[in-house]
Amino acid sequence: MHSQILIYPADRVFVLTGAGVSAESGLATFRASDGLWAGYRLEDVCTPDAWERDPWKVWEFYSARRRAAFAAKPNAAHRALGELEKRLGERFFLCTQNVDELHELGGSFNLVHMHGELAKARCEAACGAEPVDDRRIYESLHEVGHCRCGARLRPHIVFFGETPLELSRIQDEINRATVMVVIGTSGSVYPAANFVQWARLNKARTIYIGPEAPLNAGAFSITVEGKAGEVLPGLFRVE
Ligand code: BV8
């Protein structure tokens, strides 16, 4: 059992999560041997070229992700983060790389999905329309809906090579944070893997939580080894 981490009255907490926080809900991570990418090549399902080349392959992949994610339940890690937000109020900010909605179902409100959301779709022609709610599990490209401008809908997902969402808000929150907690991410994708460096520049305490060292392990002042659902409950003590 790790000793508790104290959060003081002057602290502002920024949390970054990755696929590891949804692992105990039964959702595959990307890089574990049985992970998502094991069955697919990144280039075939998560790049603008992949979308141009074979939009059905992309929708097939994200429909399968919807099927799995919509059947999953939040785990103790999601609930612990919801509790921490309740204790800290606006001194808490959650940025997730995950596209499932388990943080919301676990009680988190003040969060951004920097790599998009499974439960939404958006215009492939970027006509300016807002992303729309879309939870359909498509069986063929003919079923895929269209934007009011007539263009086809694409997953509201940030592909490799595309700019992550809400970066200016994320930057502001990192600049204000005195504590950065990174949970369940291998640190293999940028710019998310750089957030801990930005926090260090601001002299924030940096904490990594996960069962194995991430690629950017050297940037963390504290590492708590273990599964998020087992370690997070009771880990933080709000003074
Ligand atoms: C961009 C879509 C420009 C949704 C995703 C060289 C240097 C720097 C950058 C690059 C470079 N070459 C290419 C780039 C850019 C590229 C990149 O980083 N490529 C990588 C491969 C090198 N990045 C981009 O293209 C990004 N855009 O750079 O735009 C820009 C930059 C700055 C400012 C403006 C513009 C866009 C990247 C977004 C790609 N889309 N997801 C979806 O399909 O889900 S990425 C996807 O993989 C995730 O969203 C996540 O971000 C990423 C990593 O996955 P993880 O969450 O870390 O999961 P992983 O399986 O890897 O690890 C799981 C971890 O959980 C493990 O550590 C494991 O130990 C742990 N774990 C397991 N069980 C548990 C657990 N932890 C806790 N509890 C458990 N029970």
PDB file of C-alpha atoms and ligand atoms in Angstrom:
ATOM      1  CA  MET A   1       0.000   0.000   0.000  1.00  0.00           C
ATOM      2  CA  HIS A   2       1.571   3.328  -1.028  1.00  0.00           C
ATOM      3  CA  SER A   3       1.745   6.137   1.541  1.00  0.00           C
ATOM      4  CA  GLN A   4      -0.880   8.807   0.965  1.00  0.00           C
ATOM      5  CA  ILE A   5      -0.175  11.828  -1.244  1.00  0.00           C
ATOM      6  CA  LEU A   6      -1.194  15.098   0.421  1.00  0.00           C
ATOM      7  CA  ILE A   7      -3.064  17.767  -1.532  1.00  0.00           C
ATOM      8  CA  TYR A   8      -2.736  21.156   0.188  1.00  0.00           C
ATOM      9  CA  PRO A   9      -5.188  24.091   0.117  1.00  0.00           C
ATOM     10  CA  ALA A  10      -3.013  25.995  -2.390  1.00  0.00           C
ATOM     11  CA  ASP A  11      -2.695  23.007  -4.748  1.00  0.00           C
ATOM     12  CA  ARG A  12      -4.316  22.780  -8.164  1.00  0.00           C
ATOM     13  CA  VAL A  13      -4.390  19.242  -9.601  1.00  0.00           C
ATOM     14  CA  PHE A  14      -4.111  18.372 -13.317  1.00  0.00           C
ATOM     15  CA  VAL A  15      -4.793  14.719 -14.143  1.00  0.00           C
ATOM     16  CA  LEU A  16      -3.881  13.094 -17.498  1.00  0.00           C
ATOM     17  CA  THR A  17      -5.245   9.607 -18.151  1.00  0.00           C
ATOM     18  CA  GLY A  18      -4.685   6.986 -20.844  1.00  0.00           C
ATOM     19  CA  ALA A  19      -6.039   3.588 -21.805  1.00  0.00           C
ATOM     20  CA  GLY A  20      -4.769   2.042 -18.552  1.00  0.00           C
ATOM     21  CA  VAL A  21      -7.554   3.620 -16.466  1.00  0.00           C
ATOM     22  CA  SER A  22     -10.149   1.785 -18.593  1.00  0.00           C
ATOM     23  CA  ALA A  23      -8.260  -1.531 -18.547  1.00  0.00           C
ATOM     24  CA  GLU A  24     -10.052  -2.748 -15.388  1.00  0.00           C
ATOM     25  CA  SER A  25     -13.343  -1.976 -17.106  1.00  0.00           C
ATOM     26  CA  GLY A  26     -12.364  -4.587 -19.678  1.00  0.00           C
ATOM     27  CA  LEU A  27     -11.347  -2.211 -22.496  1.00  0.00           C
ATOM     28  CA  ALA A  28      -8.189  -3.168 -24.399  1.00  0.00           C
ATOM     29  CA  THR A  29      -5.183  -0.863 -24.213  1.00  0.00           C
ATOM     30  CA  PHE A  30      -3.246  -0.020 -27.368  1.00  0.00           C
ATOM     31  CA  ARG A  31       0.167  -1.469 -26.823  1.00  0.00           C
ATOM     32  CA  ALA A  32      -0.395  -4.489 -24.598  1.00  0.00           C
ATOM     33  CA  SER A  33       0.125  -7.700 -26.590  1.00  0.00           C
ATOM     34  CA  ASP A  34      -3.652  -8.276 -26.786  1.00  0.00           C
ATOM     35  CA  GLY A  35      -4.091  -4.577 -27.369  1.00  0.00           C
ATOM     36  CA  LEU A  36      -6.133  -2.755 -29.949  1.00  0.00           C
ATOM     37  CA  TRP A  37      -3.322  -2.160 -32.365  1.00  0.00           C
ATOM     38  CA  ALA A  38      -2.433  -5.866 -32.302  1.00  0.00           C
ATOM     39  CA  GLY A  39      -5.319  -6.486 -34.665  1.00  0.00           C
ATOM     40  CA  TYR A  40      -4.907  -3.338 -36.742  1.00  0.00           C
ATOM     41  CA  ARG A  41      -2.077  -1.276 -38.193  1.00  0.00           C
ATOM     42  CA  LEU A  42      -2.233   2.297 -36.937  1.00  0.00           C
ATOM     43  CA  GLU A  43      -1.804   3.479 -40.505  1.00  0.00           C
ATOM     44  CA  ASP A  44      -4.944   1.610 -41.552  1.00  0.00           C
ATOM     45  CA  VAL A  45      -7.402   3.062 -39.068  1.00  0.00           C
ATOM     46  CA  CYS A  46      -6.114   6.214 -37.350  1.00  0.00           C
ATOM     47  CA  THR A  47      -4.654   8.581 -39.982  1.00  0.00           C
ATOM     48  CA  PRO A  48      -6.218  11.014 -42.519  1.00  0.00           C
ATOM     49  CA  ASP A  49      -4.770   8.857 -45.338  1.00  0.00           C
ATOM     50  CA  ALA A  50      -6.505   5.798 -43.906  1.00  0.00           C
ATOM     51  CA  TRP A  51      -9.791   7.717 -43.966  1.00  0.00           C
ATOM     52  CA  GLU A  52      -9.278   8.848 -47.559  1.00  0.00           C
ATOM     53  CA  ARG A  53      -8.205   5.371 -48.642  1.00  0.00           C
ATOM     54  CA  ASP A  54     -10.793   3.231 -46.880  1.00  0.00           C
ATOM     55  CA  PRO A  55     -13.434   5.039 -44.787  1.00  0.00           C
ATOM     56  CA  TRP A  56     -15.261   1.774 -44.148  1.00  0.00           C
ATOM     57  CA  LYS A  57     -12.184   0.205 -42.497  1.00  0.00           C
ATOM     58  CA  VAL A  58     -11.992   3.222 -40.189  1.00  0.00           C
ATOM     59  CA  TRP A  59     -15.707   3.111 -39.343  1.00  0.00           C
ATOM     60  CA  GLU A  60     -15.506  -0.679 -38.859  1.00  0.00           C
ATOM     61  CA  PHE A  61     -12.712  -0.202 -36.315  1.00  0.00           C
ATOM     62  CA  TYR A  62     -14.459   2.594 -34.438  1.00  0.00           C
ATOM     63  CA  SER A  63     -17.813   0.788 -34.511  1.00  0.00           C
ATOM     64  CA  ALA A  64     -16.096  -2.165 -32.805  1.00  0.00           C
ATOM     65  CA  ARG A  65     -14.607   0.274 -30.261  1.00  0.00           C
ATOM     66  CA  ARG A  66     -18.121   1.710 -29.647  1.00  0.00           C
ATOM     67  CA  ARG A  67     -19.556  -1.765 -29.134  1.00  0.00           C
ATOM     68  CA  ALA A  68     -16.926  -2.539 -26.463  1.00  0.00           C
ATOM     69  CA  ALA A  69     -16.912   0.901 -24.799  1.00  0.00           C
ATOM     70  CA  PHE A  70     -20.705   1.294 -24.551  1.00  0.00           C
ATOM     71  CA  ALA A  71     -20.948  -2.095 -22.801  1.00  0.00           C
ATOM     72  CA  ALA A  72     -18.221  -1.205 -20.273  1.00  0.00           C
ATOM     73  CA  LYS A  73     -18.785   0.128 -16.757  1.00  0.00           C
ATOM     74  CA  PRO A  74     -16.631   2.664 -14.897  1.00  0.00           C
ATOM     75  CA  ASN A  75     -14.184   1.069 -12.454  1.00  0.00           C
ATOM     76  CA  ALA A  76     -12.817   2.161  -9.066  1.00  0.00           C
ATOM     77  CA  ALA A  77     -10.227   4.381 -10.771  1.00  0.00           C
ATOM     78  CA  HIS A  78     -12.901   6.428 -12.560  1.00  0.00           C
ATOM     79  CA  ARG A  79     -14.918   6.711  -9.359  1.00  0.00           C
ATOM     80  CA  ALA A  80     -11.866   7.729  -7.296  1.00  0.00           C
ATOM     81  CA  LEU A  81     -11.140  10.552  -9.756  1.00  0.00           C
ATOM     82  CA  GLY A  82     -14.803  11.627  -9.574  1.00  0.00           C
ATOM     83  CA  GLU A  83     -14.502  11.748  -5.767  1.00  0.00           C
ATOM     84  CA  LEU A  84     -11.259  13.753  -5.918  1.00  0.00           C
ATOM     85  CA  GLU A  85     -12.927  16.290  -8.202  1.00  0.00           C
ATOM     86  CA  LYS A  86     -15.822  16.563  -5.747  1.00  0.00           C
ATOM     87  CA  ARG A  87     -13.334  17.344  -2.943  1.00  0.00           C
ATOM     88  CA  LEU A  88     -11.263  19.837  -4.950  1.00  0.00           C
ATOM     89  CA  GLY A  89     -13.933  21.541  -7.054  1.00  0.00           C
ATOM     90  CA  GLU A  90     -12.468  23.946  -9.590  1.00  0.00           C
ATOM     91  CA  ARG A  91      -8.942  23.162  -8.312  1.00  0.00           C
ATOM     92  CA  PHE A  92      -9.193  19.886 -10.290  1.00  0.00           C
ATOM     93  CA  PHE A  93      -8.894  19.391 -14.062  1.00  0.00           C
ATOM     94  CA  LEU A  94      -8.973  16.114 -15.983  1.00  0.00           C
ATOM     95  CA  CYS A  95      -7.523  15.671 -19.482  1.00  0.00           C
ATOM     96  CA  THR A  96      -8.029  12.239 -20.976  1.00  0.00           C
ATOM     97  CA  GLN A  97      -6.536  10.637 -24.066  1.00  0.00           C
ATOM     98  CA  ASN A  98      -9.369   8.117 -23.901  1.00  0.00           C
ATOM     99  CA  VAL A  99     -12.380   8.315 -26.175  1.00  0.00           C
ATOM    100  CA  ASP A 100     -14.746   6.271 -23.989  1.00  0.00           C
ATOM    101  CA  GLU A 101     -17.184   7.994 -21.583  1.00  0.00           C
ATOM    102  CA  LEU A 102     -16.196   6.098 -18.427  1.00  0.00           C
ATOM    103  CA  HIS A 103     -14.790   9.203 -16.690  1.00  0.00           C
ATOM    104  CA  GLU A 104     -18.180  10.915 -17.071  1.00  0.00           C
ATOM    105  CA  LEU A 105     -19.970   7.784 -15.837  1.00  0.00           C
ATOM    106  CA  GLY A 106     -17.503   7.662 -12.907  1.00  0.00           C
ATOM    107  CA  GLY A 107     -18.495  11.178 -11.797  1.00  0.00           C
ATOM    108  CA  SER A 108     -16.005  13.473 -13.562  1.00  0.00           C
ATOM    109  CA  PHE A 109     -17.389  16.734 -14.929  1.00  0.00           C
ATOM    110  CA  ASN A 110     -14.504  19.147 -15.551  1.00  0.00           C
ATOM    111  CA  LEU A 111     -12.691  17.206 -18.286  1.00  0.00           C
ATOM    112  CA  VAL A 112     -11.566  17.329 -21.908  1.00  0.00           C
ATOM    113  CA  HIS A 113     -11.141  14.491 -24.400  1.00  0.00           C
ATOM    114  CA  MET A 114      -8.009  15.660 -26.196  1.00  0.00           C
ATOM    115  CA  HIS A 115      -8.172  12.822 -28.759  1.00  0.00           C
ATOM    116  CA  GLY A 116     -11.908  12.974 -29.392  1.00  0.00           C
ATOM    117  CA  GLU A 117     -14.918  10.900 -28.337  1.00  0.00           C
ATOM    118  CA  LEU A 118     -16.371   7.619 -29.607  1.00  0.00           C
ATOM    119  CA  ALA A 119     -19.961   8.793 -28.980  1.00  0.00           C
ATOM    120  CA  LYS A 120     -19.663  11.627 -31.515  1.00  0.00           C
ATOM    121  CA  ALA A 121     -19.142  12.074 -35.248  1.00  0.00           C
ATOM    122  CA  ARG A 122     -18.253  15.115 -37.323  1.00  0.00           C
ATOM    123  CA  CYS A 123     -18.284  16.399 -40.889  1.00  0.00           C
ATOM    124  CA  GLU A 124     -15.448  14.903 -42.966  1.00  0.00           C
ATOM    125  CA  ALA A 125     -15.327  18.140 -44.984  1.00  0.00           C
ATOM    126  CA  ALA A 126     -14.812  20.245 -41.820  1.00  0.00           C
ATOM    127  CA  CYS A 127     -17.644  22.556 -42.970  1.00  0.00           C
ATOM    128  CA  GLY A 128     -17.749  24.195 -39.551  1.00  0.00           C
ATOM    129  CA  ALA A 129     -20.690  22.223 -38.137  1.00  0.00           C
ATOM    130  CA  GLU A 130     -20.290  21.099 -34.530  1.00  0.00           C
ATOM    131  CA  PRO A 131     -19.677  17.381 -33.849  1.00  0.00           C
ATOM    132  CA  VAL A 132     -22.976  15.474 -33.471  1.00  0.00           C
ATOM    133  CA  ASP A 133     -23.952  12.755 -31.009  1.00  0.00           C
ATOM    134  CA  ASP A 134     -23.621   9.429 -32.801  1.00  0.00           C
ATOM    135  CA  ARG A 135     -23.616   6.096 -30.957  1.00  0.00           C
ATOM    136  CA  ARG A 136     -24.442   3.875 -33.938  1.00  0.00           C
ATOM    137  CA  ILE A 137     -22.564   0.600 -34.475  1.00  0.00           C
ATOM    138  CA  TYR A 138     -22.340   0.615 -38.281  1.00  0.00           C
ATOM    139  CA  GLU A 139     -22.532  -2.620 -40.285  1.00  0.00           C
ATOM    140  CA  SER A 140     -21.696  -1.028 -43.629  1.00  0.00           C
ATOM    141  CA  LEU A 141     -20.584   2.313 -45.115  1.00  0.00           C
ATOM    142  CA  HIS A 142     -24.084   2.857 -46.574  1.00  0.00           C
ATOM    143  CA  GLU A 143     -25.441   3.234 -43.031  1.00  0.00           C
ATOM    144  CA  VAL A 144     -23.045   6.056 -42.144  1.00  0.00           C
ATOM    145  CA  GLY A 145     -24.855   9.361 -41.766  1.00  0.00           C
ATOM    146  CA  HIS A 146     -24.144  12.654 -43.513  1.00  0.00           C
ATOM    147  CA  CYS A 147     -23.549  16.181 -42.339  1.00  0.00           C
ATOM    148  CA  ARG A 148     -26.196  18.811 -43.110  1.00  0.00           C
ATOM    149  CA  CYS A 149     -23.729  20.066 -45.769  1.00  0.00           C
ATOM    150  CA  GLY A 150     -23.994  16.690 -47.513  1.00  0.00           C
ATOM    151  CA  ALA A 151     -20.501  15.408 -46.691  1.00  0.00           C
ATOM    152  CA  ARG A 152     -20.062  12.050 -44.970  1.00  0.00           C
ATOM    153  CA  LEU A 153     -19.704  11.871 -41.185  1.00  0.00           C
ATOM    154  CA  ARG A 154     -16.353  10.686 -39.792  1.00  0.00           C
ATOM    155  CA  PRO A 155     -15.530   9.565 -36.253  1.00  0.00           C
ATOM    156  CA  HIS A 156     -14.947  12.549 -33.924  1.00  0.00           C
ATOM    157  CA  ILE A 157     -11.482  11.144 -33.261  1.00  0.00           C
ATOM    158  CA  VAL A 158      -8.088  12.875 -33.520  1.00  0.00           C
ATOM    159  CA  PHE A 159      -6.110  10.813 -36.035  1.00  0.00           C
ATOM    160  CA  PHE A 160      -2.299  10.724 -36.032  1.00  0.00           C
ATOM    161  CA  GLY A 161      -1.056  13.845 -37.781  1.00  0.00           C
ATOM    162  CA  GLU A 162      -4.115  15.856 -36.647  1.00  0.00           C
ATOM    163  CA  THR A 163      -4.044  18.508 -33.934  1.00  0.00           C
ATOM    164  CA  PRO A 164      -5.365  17.381 -30.533  1.00  0.00           C
ATOM    165  CA  LEU A 165      -8.455  19.169 -29.194  1.00  0.00           C
ATOM    166  CA  GLU A 166      -8.563  21.936 -26.544  1.00  0.00           C
ATOM    167  CA  LEU A 167      -4.786  22.403 -26.449  1.00  0.00           C
ATOM    168  CA  SER A 168      -4.979  26.049 -25.341  1.00  0.00           C
ATOM    169  CA  ARG A 169      -7.269  25.178 -22.416  1.00  0.00           C
ATOM    170  CA  ILE A 170      -4.956  22.266 -21.549  1.00  0.00           C
ATOM    171  CA  GLN A 171      -1.920  24.547 -21.678  1.00  0.00           C
ATOM    172  CA  ASP A 172      -3.648  27.058 -19.358  1.00  0.00           C
ATOM    173  CA  GLU A 173      -4.543  24.337 -16.879  1.00  0.00           C
ATOM    174  CA  ILE A 174      -0.998  22.930 -16.897  1.00  0.00           C
ATOM    175  CA  ASN A 175       0.388  26.425 -16.290  1.00  0.00           C
ATOM    176  CA  ARG A 176      -1.862  26.762 -13.215  1.00  0.00           C
ATOM    177  CA  ALA A 177      -1.284  23.262 -11.848  1.00  0.00           C
ATOM    178  CA  THR A 178       0.908  22.625  -8.799  1.00  0.00           C
ATOM    179  CA  VAL A 179       0.403  18.848  -9.025  1.00  0.00           C
ATOM    180  CA  MET A 180       0.309  16.736 -12.223  1.00  0.00           C
ATOM    181  CA  VAL A 181      -0.942  13.168 -11.904  1.00  0.00           C
ATOM    182  CA  VAL A 182      -0.488  10.931 -14.977  1.00  0.00           C
ATOM    183  CA  ILE A 183      -2.324   7.607 -14.869  1.00  0.00           C
ATOM    184  CA  GLY A 184      -2.258   4.567 -17.154  1.00  0.00           C
ATOM    185  CA  THR A 185      -0.506   5.836 -20.261  1.00  0.00           C
ATOM    186  CA  SER A 186       2.671   4.543 -21.909  1.00  0.00           C
ATOM    187  CA  GLY A 187       3.892   8.050 -22.756  1.00  0.00           C
ATOM    188  CA  SER A 188       4.339   7.040 -26.393  1.00  0.00           C
ATOM    189  CA  VAL A 189       2.163   9.641 -28.096  1.00  0.00           C
ATOM    190  CA  TYR A 190       2.820  13.367 -28.326  1.00  0.00           C
ATOM    191  CA  PRO A 191       2.097  16.068 -27.333  1.00  0.00           C
ATOM    192  CA  ALA A 192       0.358  14.296 -24.372  1.00  0.00           C
ATOM    193  CA  ALA A 193       3.659  12.616 -23.401  1.00  0.00           C
ATOM    194  CA  ASN A 194       5.194  16.090 -23.038  1.00  0.00           C
ATOM    195  CA  PHE A 195       2.656  17.435 -20.541  1.00  0.00           C
ATOM    196  CA  VAL A 196       4.720  16.193 -17.598  1.00  0.00           C
ATOM    197  CA  GLN A 197       7.750  18.154 -18.892  1.00  0.00           C
ATOM    198  CA  TRP A 198       5.628  21.325 -19.100  1.00  0.00           C
ATOM    199  CA  ALA A 199       4.460  20.736 -15.525  1.00  0.00           C
ATOM    200  CA  ARG A 200       8.059  20.293 -14.300  1.00  0.00           C
ATOM    201  CA  LEU A 201       8.989  23.613 -15.869  1.00  0.00           C
ATOM    202  CA  ASN A 202       6.322  25.131 -13.625  1.00  0.00           C
ATOM    203  CA  LYS A 203       7.827  23.355 -10.585  1.00  0.00           C
ATOM    204  CA  ALA A 204       4.747  21.152 -10.151  1.00  0.00           C
ATOM    205  CA  ARG A 205       4.901  17.864  -8.270  1.00  0.00           C
ATOM    206  CA  THR A 206       4.711  15.096 -10.912  1.00  0.00           C
ATOM    207  CA  ILE A 207       3.229  11.683 -10.127  1.00  0.00           C
ATOM    208  CA  TYR A 208       2.889   8.608 -12.359  1.00  0.00           C
ATOM    209  CA  ILE A 209       0.456   5.791 -11.485  1.00  0.00           C
ATOM    210  CA  GLY A 210       0.528   2.477 -13.369  1.00  0.00           C
ATOM    211  CA  PRO A 211       1.769  -1.118 -13.279  1.00  0.00           C
ATOM    212  CA  GLU A 212       4.821  -0.498 -15.476  1.00  0.00           C
ATOM    213  CA  ALA A 213       7.168   2.402 -16.114  1.00  0.00           C
ATOM    214  CA  PRO A 214       6.056   4.689 -18.975  1.00  0.00           C
ATOM    215  CA  LEU A 215       8.529   5.797 -21.663  1.00  0.00           C
ATOM    216  CA  ASN A 216       8.776   9.222 -19.980  1.00  0.00           C
ATOM    217  CA  ALA A 217       9.289   7.731 -16.490  1.00  0.00           C
ATOM    218  CA  GLY A 218      12.337   9.935 -15.816  1.00  0.00           C
ATOM    219  CA  ALA A 219      10.153  13.033 -15.740  1.00  0.00           C
ATOM    220  CA  PHE A 220       8.159  11.946 -12.676  1.00  0.00           C
ATOM    221  CA  SER A 221       9.190  12.790  -9.105  1.00  0.00           C
ATOM    222  CA  ILE A 222       6.862  10.149  -7.643  1.00  0.00           C
ATOM    223  CA  THR A 223       5.870   6.793  -9.149  1.00  0.00           C
ATOM    224  CA  VAL A 224       3.112   4.693  -7.615  1.00  0.00           C
ATOM    225  CA  GLU A 225       3.311   1.182  -9.030  1.00  0.00           C
ATOM    226  CA  GLY A 226       0.053  -0.701  -9.409  1.00  0.00           C
ATOM    227  CA  LYS A 227      -3.302  -0.916 -11.143  1.00  0.00           C
ATOM    228  CA  ALA A 228      -5.239   2.336 -11.090  1.00  0.00           C
ATOM    229  CA  GLY A 229      -8.414   0.709  -9.741  1.00  0.00           C
ATOM    230  CA  GLU A 230      -6.465  -0.751  -6.811  1.00  0.00           C
ATOM    231  CA  VAL A 231      -4.123   2.155  -6.054  1.00  0.00           C
ATOM    232  CA  LEU A 232      -6.223   5.282  -6.612  1.00  0.00           C
ATOM    233  CA  PRO A 233      -8.932   4.787  -3.954  1.00  0.00           C
ATOM    234  CA  GLY A 234      -7.566   6.438  -0.784  1.00  0.00           C
ATOM    235  CA  LEU A 235      -4.260   7.479  -2.378  1.00  0.00           C
ATOM    236  CA  PHE A 236      -4.869  11.225  -2.099  1.00  0.00           C
ATOM    237  CA  ARG A 237      -5.545  13.049   1.180  1.00  0.00           C
ATOM    238  CA  VAL A 238      -7.029  16.496   0.723  1.00  0.00           C
ATOM    239  CA  GLU A 239      -5.800  18.765   3.549  1.00  0.00           C
TER     240      GLU A 239
HETATM  241  C1  BV8 B   1       0.096  15.937 -33.378  1.00  0.00           C
HETATM  242  C2  BV8 B   1      -7.295   8.218 -31.151  1.00  0.00           C
HETATM  243  C3  BV8 B   1       0.788  18.036 -34.247  1.00  0.00           C
HETATM  244  C4  BV8 B   1      -8.496   7.736 -30.461  1.00  0.00           C
HETATM  245  C5  BV8 B   1      -4.981   8.540 -30.636  1.00  0.00           C
HETATM  246  C6  BV8 B   1       7.939  12.234 -33.117  1.00  0.00           C
HETATM  247  C7  BV8 B   1       8.049  13.115 -32.063  1.00  0.00           C
HETATM  248  C8  BV8 B   1       6.950  13.825 -31.609  1.00  0.00           C
HETATM  249  C9  BV8 B   1       5.702  13.644 -32.201  1.00  0.00           C
HETATM  250  C10 BV8 B   1       5.605  12.749 -33.233  1.00  0.00           C
HETATM  251  C11 BV8 B   1       6.694  12.058 -33.717  1.00  0.00           C
HETATM  252  N1  BV8 B   1       6.289  11.293 -34.748  1.00  0.00           N
HETATM  253  C12 BV8 B   1       4.955  11.474 -34.921  1.00  0.00           C
HETATM  254  C13 BV8 B   1       4.544  12.357 -34.017  1.00  0.00           C
HETATM  255  C14 BV8 B   1       3.193  12.867 -33.825  1.00  0.00           C
HETATM  256  C15 BV8 B   1       2.247  11.799 -33.310  1.00  0.00           C
HETATM  257  C16 BV8 B   1       2.893  10.839 -32.339  1.00  0.00           C
HETATM  258  O1  BV8 B   1       3.056  11.138 -31.166  1.00  0.00           O
HETATM  259  N2  BV8 B   1       3.212   9.628 -32.853  1.00  0.00           N
HETATM  260  C17 BV8 B   1       3.799   8.618 -32.002  1.00  0.00           C
HETATM  261  C18 BV8 B   1       3.406   7.228 -32.529  1.00  0.00           C
HETATM  262  C19 BV8 B   1       5.314   8.808 -32.006  1.00  0.00           C
HETATM  263  N3  BV8 B   1       1.217  12.527 -32.602  1.00  0.00           N
HETATM  264  C20 BV8 B   1       0.183  13.018 -33.310  1.00  0.00           C
HETATM  265  O2  BV8 B   1       0.019  12.859 -34.499  1.00  0.00           O
HETATM  266  C21 BV8 B   1      -0.803  13.872 -32.517  1.00  0.00           C
HETATM  267  N4  BV8 B   1      -0.945  15.129 -33.211  1.00  0.00           N
HETATM  268  O3  BV8 B   1       1.220  15.697 -32.981  1.00  0.00           O
HETATM  269  O4  BV8 B   1      -0.260  17.082 -34.070  1.00  0.00           O
HETATM  270  C22 BV8 B   1       0.682  19.015 -33.139  1.00  0.00           C
HETATM  271  C23 BV8 B   1       1.448  18.828 -31.982  1.00  0.00           C
HETATM  272  C24 BV8 B   1       1.349  19.779 -30.969  1.00  0.00           C
HETATM  273  C25 BV8 B   1       0.509  20.872 -31.109  1.00  0.00           C
HETATM  274  C26 BV8 B   1      -0.251  21.005 -32.269  1.00  0.00           C
HETATM  275  C27 BV8 B   1      -0.175  20.077 -33.295  1.00  0.00           C
HETATM  276  C28 BV8 B   1      -2.174  13.229 -32.464  1.00  0.00           C
HETATM  277  C29 BV8 B   1      -2.095  11.915 -31.717  1.00  0.00           C
HETATM  278  C30 BV8 B   1      -3.508  11.383 -31.495  1.00  0.00           C
HETATM  279  C31 BV8 B   1      -3.628   9.989 -32.078  1.00  0.00           C
HETATM  280  N5  BV8 B   1      -4.889   9.400 -31.648  1.00  0.00           N
HETATM  281  N6  BV8 B   1      -6.143   8.052 -30.274  1.00  0.00           N
HETATM  282  C32 BV8 B   1      -8.471   6.254 -30.252  1.00  0.00           C
HETATM  283  O5  BV8 B   1      -8.445   5.510 -31.250  1.00  0.00           O
HETATM  284  O6  BV8 B   1      -8.477   5.849 -29.097  1.00  0.00           O
HETATM  285  S1  BV8 B   1      -3.619   8.037 -29.785  1.00  0.00           S
HETATM  286  C33 BV8 B   1      -3.952   6.758 -28.701  1.00  0.00           C
HETATM  287  O7  BV8 B   1      -2.710   6.146 -28.308  1.00  0.00           O
HETATM  288  C34 BV8 B   1      -4.523   7.214 -27.375  1.00  0.00           C
HETATM  289  O8  BV8 B   1      -5.450   8.254 -27.521  1.00  0.00           O
HETATM  290  C35 BV8 B   1      -3.342   7.623 -26.558  1.00  0.00           C
HETATM  291  O9  BV8 B   1      -3.071   8.992 -26.714  1.00  0.00           O
HETATM  292  C36 BV8 B   1      -2.194   6.927 -27.237  1.00  0.00           C
HETATM  293  C37 BV8 B   1      -1.359   6.167 -26.266  1.00  0.00           C
HETATM  294  O10 BV8 B   1      -2.130   5.175 -25.715  1.00  0.00           O
HETATM  295  P1  BV8 B   1      -2.136   4.971 -24.112  1.00  0.00           P
HETATM  296  O11 BV8 B   1      -3.380   5.600 -23.595  1.00  0.00           O
HETATM  297  O12 BV8 B   1      -0.858   5.405 -23.492  1.00  0.00           O
HETATM  298  O13 BV8 B   1      -2.269   3.412 -24.070  1.00  0.00           O
HETATM  299  P2  BV8 B   1      -1.079   2.354 -24.190  1.00  0.00           P
HETATM  300  O14 BV8 B   1      -1.685   1.028 -24.565  1.00  0.00           O
HETATM  301  O15 BV8 B   1       0.020   2.898 -25.036  1.00  0.00           O
HETATM  302  O16 BV8 B   1      -0.548   2.283 -22.699  1.00  0.00           O
HETATM  303  C38 BV8 B   1      -1.434   1.790 -21.698  1.00  0.00           C
HETATM  304  C39 BV8 B   1      -0.769   2.043 -20.378  1.00  0.00           C
HETATM  305  O17 BV8 B   1      -1.667   1.644 -19.352  1.00  0.00           O
HETATM  306  C40 BV8 B   1       0.499   1.239 -20.202  1.00  0.00           C
HETATM  307  O18 BV8 B   1       1.500   2.094 -19.700  1.00  0.00           O
HETATM  308  C41 BV8 B   1       0.128   0.183 -19.164  1.00  0.00           C
HETATM  309  O19 BV8 B   1       1.208  -0.106 -18.293  1.00  0.00           O
HETATM  310  C42 BV8 B   1      -0.950   0.907 -18.386  1.00  0.00           C
HETATM  311  N7  BV8 B   1      -1.923   0.032 -17.723  1.00  0.00           N
HETATM  312  C43 BV8 B   1      -2.363  -1.196 -18.100  1.00  0.00           C
HETATM  313  N8  BV8 B   1      -3.276  -1.642 -17.190  1.00  0.00           N
HETATM  314  C44 BV8 B   1      -3.407  -0.662 -16.253  1.00  0.00           C
HETATM  315  C45 BV8 B   1      -2.560   0.405 -16.594  1.00  0.00           C
HETATM  316  N9  BV8 B   1      -2.462   1.523 -15.854  1.00  0.00           N
HETATM  317  C46 BV8 B   1      -3.214   1.596 -14.739  1.00  0.00           C
HETATM  318  N10 BV8 B   1      -4.065   0.623 -14.357  1.00  0.00           N
HETATM  319  C47 BV8 B   1      -4.181  -0.525 -15.070  1.00  0.00           C
HETATM  320  N11 BV8 B   1      -5.020  -1.500 -14.666  1.00  0.00           N
END
